[in-house]
Each structure stands twice: as C-alpha cells, then as structure tokens.
Amino acid sequence: MNSDSSKRTVVDVAIIGAGPAGAVAAALLRQAGRSVLVLERQHFPRFSIGESLLPQSMTYLEEAGMLQAVVEAGFQYKNGAYFVYRDQRSSFDFRDKHSPGWGTTYQVERAVFDDVLIRCAAAQGADVRFGHTVNAVHTGAAPMLDVVDESACAYRVEARFVLDASGFGRVLPRLLKLEAPTQMPTRAALFTHVRDGLALDDIDRSKICIATHPERRDVWFWMIPLAGGRSSVGCVAEASFLDVPHAQREAALRALIRQEPTLNRLIGQAPFLMPVRQIGGYAANVASLHGPGYALLGNAGEFLDPVFSSGVTIALRSAHLAARALNRQLDGETLDWSADYDVPLRKGIDTFRAFVERWYTGELQDIIYYPEQAPTIRRMICAVLAGYAWDESNPYVADPVRRLNALHEVCKPG
Ligand SMILES: Cc1cc2nc3c(=O)[nH]c(=O)nc-3n(C[C@H](O)[C@H](O)[C@H](O)COP(=O)(O)OP(=O)(O)OC[C@H]3O[C@@H](n4cnc5c(N)ncnc54)[C@H](O)[C@@H]3O)c2cc1C
C-alpha cells in the first residue's frame, strides 16, 4: 500500500458511507456552509435492501433539498400498508393518521434512490469519494480517519467531527469496540425481485403487503411493488428456519412463497429477476450513539428489524438530529450529545421496538386484525406505521409499551 501525504485532507465534517443517512447529513451540513467529505467504499449505483419508505422520511428529504429529485426519479407511489394472515386482511392508509405531516411516500429501488440522494448532496457541494474505504479512526477533539482508495493509496483525513453512516459496515462500532448486545433474536431474510405482472385489479400497488406465514406467526413475508412491473419479495424468520445452502436459496424462497396463499396467488409463478440473496444477524446496537469527536447515524448505531420498514426513516431522522446538533457545536456552543442526539433519536427507536417485539409475539397482529378497533386508536397506530414514532402527542409514542399492552387486552382473541 502506498501512503500519499499530499492527499491529506482537512475538512469540517468527514462522513463514512454515502447511504441515505450519509447523504442527508452531508446536504444539511453543506446548507450551513460546512466543508463536508463523504467517503464511500463502493461505487454507486449499487444494490441495497430497504425499499419501502415511510411518509415521515419525506420531511427529511424535503429539508435536505432532495424531494424534487426523488419525485422526478419515477419511483412507485406509496400510501399505506396491508397485512394478511390466513383469511384475515387489514389495510392502513397512511393519509388517515393521527400525526400531521406527509401521508404518502415511495417504494424505491435503492440502487437508484441512494444514487439520487448522494448526487443531490454532491450538487450542494459535498466532496463525495467513491471507492474510498475507511480503515482506521483516531477519535478525540481532532479526529482523524485513515482511508485507502482503489489504487491502494492510503491517506489521512483530519476533521473537526466524524459522522459514521456506514450502515451494516458498522465502521466505528467495530474499530472502537462499541458494539452492545441487542435484545432482538437473530433473524434472517431471503429475498429477491420478481417480474410481478400485476395489474391494479389484482393488488393495490401503492401499499406494501406484509403477509404472515399461515402456520408460523413469527415468520412473515414482504411484497413491495416497485415501478416497472417488478416487486421486491422477501421472507423473514429466525435464522435457523432459513438456514439453507447457497445453491438451494431459490428453491427455498419459492417454496415459502407457495405456502402463503395470497403471495402464492399473486406471484407463485412469477420469474425471479435476480439471484436470491440472504442477510442475517442484522439487529445491532451500541451503548452510546456518540463519543469524543464522533456520532453514529442510521444502521451504524442501532438497527432493530425490517418488519415496519423503519430503517431508512430512522437513518434520516438521525441525520437530521446529528446535523442540527453538530452545526450548533461547530458554531461554538457546548453540546450535550446525549440530550441533543442520543435520547431524542432513541425515543423513536424505542417506539418501533415496542411495536416490533409485539409483532413477533403475535400481540400486535391481534391488534392489527381486531375488527372493531376505534377509528381514533387505529389512526394512532397508523401514525406509527407511517413513521411518526417521535410525535409524543400520540399516546402510542408517549407510552408505547403500556398503551399496546392495554390495547392488546381488548383485542386478544377469545
Ligand atoms: C431484510 C431487510 C429489509 C429491510 N427493509 C427495509 C424497508 O423496507 N424500508 C426501510 O426503510 N428499511 C429497511 N431495511 C433497513 C435499511 O436497509 C437500513 O436501515 C438503511 O439502509 C440504513 O441506511 P444507512 O444510511 O444507515 O446505511 P446504508 O444504506 O447501509 O449505507 C451505508 C454505506 O456505508 C458504506 N460503507 C460501509 N463501510 C464503509 C467503509 N469502511 N468505508 C466507506 N464506506 C463504507 C456502504 O458501502 C454503504 O453504501 C431493511 C433491512 C433489512 C435487513
């Protein structure tokens, strides 16, 4: 490896990773006039999982000056979610929700979406370097990153602050040994894209479908219609349930889809458009989302579970909160990162945690399918499903565990 001291770079903020969290943070910091360097080890466009957005995320895309580009990219419009279990069905329209704000969003091919976002950040003046991998970090009042580019040329970046938006790469948690145990069991997903050939009569393309396996309430499928007549399809279960050899993934996913009547009817025969992929053990946590000279954004901090499509929304919320806090600090204020970043971000993550945990026990499924739900309560549940997990005017955000437990007493069968 060559070391090139002439490539030494000095910036206000260095961001590791050009996914949604990194791109939005970069744009917000540029808007405040900061010099921003984004280091991304891959080249875009590149595949990424996480294709169904929540309406709350639109607030942050708008704030980051990215909304117009996202609208013009031609993604599949989304206005809700429907749940299927045996012969039960429950549909949520995100426009009919407790919290104010966006009620619609998009279902996106992440290769395109992430590319659109980082291009917007670059257009606002962020220096984005693809094929540059962060290998080491020195934290403190003047943090430094050691970077290597694709010609194996190593150089050092000096920054006033580092934001780790490296997603499942979890660069700082790994390098600084920040990993903390997650309470989530080890789950996995098998997924692909299919040519769905579905007309509007067959299916509401503007909603994600979450289907529970008829025999296993802790096993579920997503079907996310995308633009251009394709859908993303995946199955999530405890890792041992999906433990199949690489060569059998396609047959295993096909067989699982055929076990769920709605998906079997819609896409049981649909051709797969890419090799079936598997991802597992994605739940992750850290003791603290910040430290001397750095903060962790999006999946580089805590990731719970895919079931409510909350990942990108949490990533963008983290970018919004971190950029706001960091701008104040760079203006000379003394900041309490715990009070100004960690606690407010975790508030919404904890809301989703209460929902996710009760999804897998089946309690939230009882609530979702309960036929006599009061409309006001349904609108409160709907607001969380739409991503408004930080709106404390919603009792299911202010006190999610107690509220959901009490509601389940009413909704449980028999
Ligand atoms: C099965 C599954 C399904 C999901 N479905 C959804 C969904 O429907 N909706 C939703 O909102 N979320 C979903 N998610 C979650 C979603 O994938 C993530 O929450 C989201 O992508 C996080 O964004 P991010 O910006 O934090 O990280 P990422 O999007 O992962 O971006 C991180 C970037 O950092 C780069 N990087 C990593 N290491 C380095 C390094 N050393 N140096 C430089 N660059 C580096 C990576 O190449 C990558 O481009 C799902 C997750 C799983 C596991």
Short mmCIF file of N, CA and C in Angstrom, two decimals, residues 13-17 21-22 25 29 137 139-140 143 145 160-167 170-173 176 178 286 288-302 318-319 321-326 329 335-338 340-342 345:
data_model
loop_
_atom_site.label_atom_id
_atom_site.label_comp_id
_atom_site.label_asym_id
_atom_site.label_seq_id
_atom_site.Cartn_x
_atom_site.Cartn_y
_atom_site.Cartn_z
N VAL A 13 -16.34 18.29 8.46
CA VAL A 13 -17.01 17.03 8.83
C VAL A 13 -16.65 15.95 7.81
N ALA A 14 -16.18 14.81 8.32
CA ALA A 14 -15.97 13.63 7.48
C ALA A 14 -17.09 12.65 7.76
N ILE A 15 -17.71 12.15 6.68
CA ILE A 15 -18.83 11.21 6.82
C ILE A 15 -18.41 9.88 6.20
N ILE A 16 -18.58 8.80 6.96
CA ILE A 16 -18.25 7.47 6.46
C ILE A 16 -19.53 6.85 5.91
N GLY A 17 -19.62 6.64 4.59
CA GLY A 17 -20.78 5.99 3.99
C GLY A 17 -21.69 6.99 3.29
N ALA A 21 -28.42 7.97 5.22
CA ALA A 21 -28.02 8.77 6.39
C ALA A 21 -26.85 9.70 6.03
N GLY A 22 -25.85 9.17 5.36
CA GLY A 22 -24.69 9.97 5.00
C GLY A 22 -25.04 11.08 4.03
N ALA A 25 -27.20 13.84 5.84
CA ALA A 25 -26.35 14.61 6.77
C ALA A 25 -25.42 15.54 5.98
N LEU A 29 -25.44 19.67 6.34
CA LEU A 29 -24.23 20.37 6.80
C LEU A 29 -23.73 21.36 5.75
N VAL A 137 -9.57 4.79 12.66
CA VAL A 137 -10.04 6.07 13.18
C VAL A 137 -9.26 6.43 14.44
N THR A 139 -9.96 8.99 17.48
CA THR A 139 -11.02 9.89 17.97
C THR A 139 -10.43 10.93 18.91
N GLY A 140 -11.26 11.88 19.28
CA GLY A 140 -10.83 12.94 20.19
C GLY A 140 -11.26 14.29 19.66
N PRO A 143 -10.48 14.53 15.43
CA PRO A 143 -10.50 13.15 14.93
C PRO A 143 -9.84 13.01 13.56
N LEU A 145 -9.22 10.06 10.20
CA LEU A 145 -9.57 8.79 9.57
C LEU A 145 -8.44 8.37 8.65
N ARG A 160 -13.06 18.17 11.98
CA ARG A 160 -13.47 18.68 13.28
C ARG A 160 -14.45 17.70 13.94
N PHE A 161 -15.08 16.85 13.10
CA PHE A 161 -16.04 15.88 13.63
C PHE A 161 -16.24 14.77 12.58
N VAL A 162 -16.50 13.57 13.06
CA VAL A 162 -16.76 12.43 12.16
C VAL A 162 -18.18 11.92 12.39
N LEU A 163 -18.91 11.71 11.30
CA LEU A 163 -20.22 11.04 11.37
C LEU A 163 -20.06 9.67 10.73
N ASP A 164 -20.36 8.63 11.48
CA ASP A 164 -20.30 7.28 10.92
C ASP A 164 -21.68 6.90 10.40
N ALA A 165 -21.80 6.87 9.07
CA ALA A 165 -23.06 6.47 8.42
C ALA A 165 -22.79 5.23 7.58
N SER A 166 -21.99 4.32 8.11
CA SER A 166 -21.51 3.17 7.33
C SER A 166 -22.49 1.99 7.35
N GLY A 167 -23.68 2.17 7.90
CA GLY A 167 -24.70 1.13 7.82
C GLY A 167 -24.24 -0.18 8.46
N ARG A 170 -20.75 -0.80 9.91
CA ARG A 170 -20.53 -0.51 11.34
C ARG A 170 -19.06 -0.23 11.64
N VAL A 171 -18.51 0.77 10.93
CA VAL A 171 -17.07 1.02 10.99
C VAL A 171 -16.61 1.41 12.40
N LEU A 172 -17.19 2.46 12.96
CA LEU A 172 -16.73 2.86 14.30
C LEU A 172 -17.09 1.85 15.39
N PRO A 173 -18.33 1.28 15.38
CA PRO A 173 -18.59 0.25 16.39
C PRO A 173 -17.57 -0.88 16.36
N LEU A 176 -13.84 0.76 17.30
CA LEU A 176 -13.74 1.30 18.67
C LEU A 176 -14.38 0.36 19.70
N LEU A 178 -17.49 -0.65 20.14
CA LEU A 178 -18.65 0.00 20.76
C LEU A 178 -19.87 -0.91 20.78
N VAL A 286 -25.43 -0.30 20.04
CA VAL A 286 -24.23 0.26 20.67
C VAL A 286 -24.64 0.84 22.02
N SER A 288 -23.65 3.70 23.25
CA SER A 288 -23.89 5.13 23.09
C SER A 288 -23.78 5.50 21.61
N LEU A 289 -24.61 6.43 21.18
CA LEU A 289 -24.61 6.83 19.76
C LEU A 289 -23.61 7.96 19.49
N HIS A 290 -22.80 8.30 20.48
CA HIS A 290 -21.82 9.38 20.28
C HIS A 290 -20.61 9.15 21.16
N GLY A 291 -19.54 9.84 20.86
CA GLY A 291 -18.32 9.77 21.66
C GLY A 291 -17.46 10.98 21.32
N PRO A 292 -16.24 11.03 21.80
CA PRO A 292 -15.41 12.22 21.55
C PRO A 292 -15.11 12.42 20.06
N GLY A 293 -15.73 13.44 19.49
CA GLY A 293 -15.45 13.77 18.09
C GLY A 293 -16.24 12.98 17.08
N TYR A 294 -17.21 12.19 17.50
CA TYR A 294 -17.97 11.41 16.51
C TYR A 294 -19.40 11.14 16.99
N ALA A 295 -20.26 10.82 16.01
CA ALA A 295 -21.60 10.31 16.30
C ALA A 295 -21.93 9.23 15.27
N LEU A 296 -22.81 8.33 15.67
CA LEU A 296 -23.20 7.20 14.81
C LEU A 296 -24.59 7.45 14.26
N LEU A 297 -24.74 7.34 12.95
CA LEU A 297 -26.02 7.57 12.29
C LEU A 297 -26.62 6.25 11.80
N GLY A 298 -27.94 6.24 11.61
CA GLY A 298 -28.61 5.13 10.93
C GLY A 298 -28.20 3.77 11.45
N ASN A 299 -27.98 2.86 10.53
CA ASN A 299 -27.65 1.48 10.91
C ASN A 299 -26.30 1.34 11.58
N ALA A 300 -25.46 2.34 11.50
CA ALA A 300 -24.18 2.26 12.22
C ALA A 300 -24.42 2.38 13.72
N GLY A 301 -25.62 2.84 14.11
CA GLY A 301 -25.97 2.91 15.53
C GLY A 301 -26.77 1.68 15.92
N GLU A 302 -28.08 1.86 15.95
CA GLU A 302 -28.94 0.72 16.33
C GLU A 302 -29.83 0.33 15.17
N SER A 318 -31.86 10.39 12.14
CA SER A 318 -30.56 10.52 12.81
C SER A 318 -29.71 11.58 12.12
N ALA A 319 -29.78 11.61 10.78
CA ALA A 319 -29.01 12.62 10.04
C ALA A 319 -29.50 14.03 10.40
N LEU A 321 -31.09 15.04 13.18
CA LEU A 321 -30.73 15.41 14.57
C LEU A 321 -29.24 15.66 14.71
N ALA A 322 -28.42 14.81 14.08
CA ALA A 322 -26.96 14.96 14.22
C ALA A 322 -26.48 16.23 13.53
N ALA A 323 -27.03 16.52 12.34
CA ALA A 323 -26.59 17.73 11.63
C ALA A 323 -26.96 18.98 12.42
N ARG A 324 -28.16 18.96 13.01
CA ARG A 324 -28.60 20.13 13.79
C ARG A 324 -27.70 20.33 15.00
N ALA A 325 -27.40 19.24 15.71
CA ALA A 325 -26.53 19.33 16.88
C ALA A 325 -25.12 19.77 16.48
N LEU A 326 -24.62 19.16 15.41
CA LEU A 326 -23.25 19.44 15.00
C LEU A 326 -23.09 20.89 14.53
N GLN A 329 -22.62 22.92 17.51
CA GLN A 329 -21.29 22.73 18.11
C GLN A 329 -20.21 23.45 17.28
N LEU A 335 -22.11 21.33 23.53
CA LEU A 335 -23.27 20.49 23.28
C LEU A 335 -23.32 19.31 24.22
N ASP A 336 -24.52 18.93 24.62
CA ASP A 336 -24.72 17.68 25.36
C ASP A 336 -25.26 16.67 24.35
N TRP A 337 -24.36 15.86 23.77
CA TRP A 337 -24.77 14.96 22.68
C TRP A 337 -25.78 13.92 23.16
N SER A 338 -25.72 13.62 24.42
CA SER A 338 -26.68 12.66 24.94
C SER A 338 -28.10 13.26 24.88
N ASP A 340 -29.07 16.00 23.25
CA ASP A 340 -29.45 16.61 21.98
C ASP A 340 -29.49 15.62 20.82
N TYR A 341 -28.94 14.43 21.01
CA TYR A 341 -28.93 13.47 19.91
C TYR A 341 -29.39 12.08 20.33
N ASP A 342 -28.66 11.50 21.28
CA ASP A 342 -28.91 10.10 21.65
C ASP A 342 -30.34 9.90 22.16
N LEU A 345 -33.19 10.58 19.54
CA LEU A 345 -33.25 9.57 18.47
C LEU A 345 -33.79 8.25 19.02
#
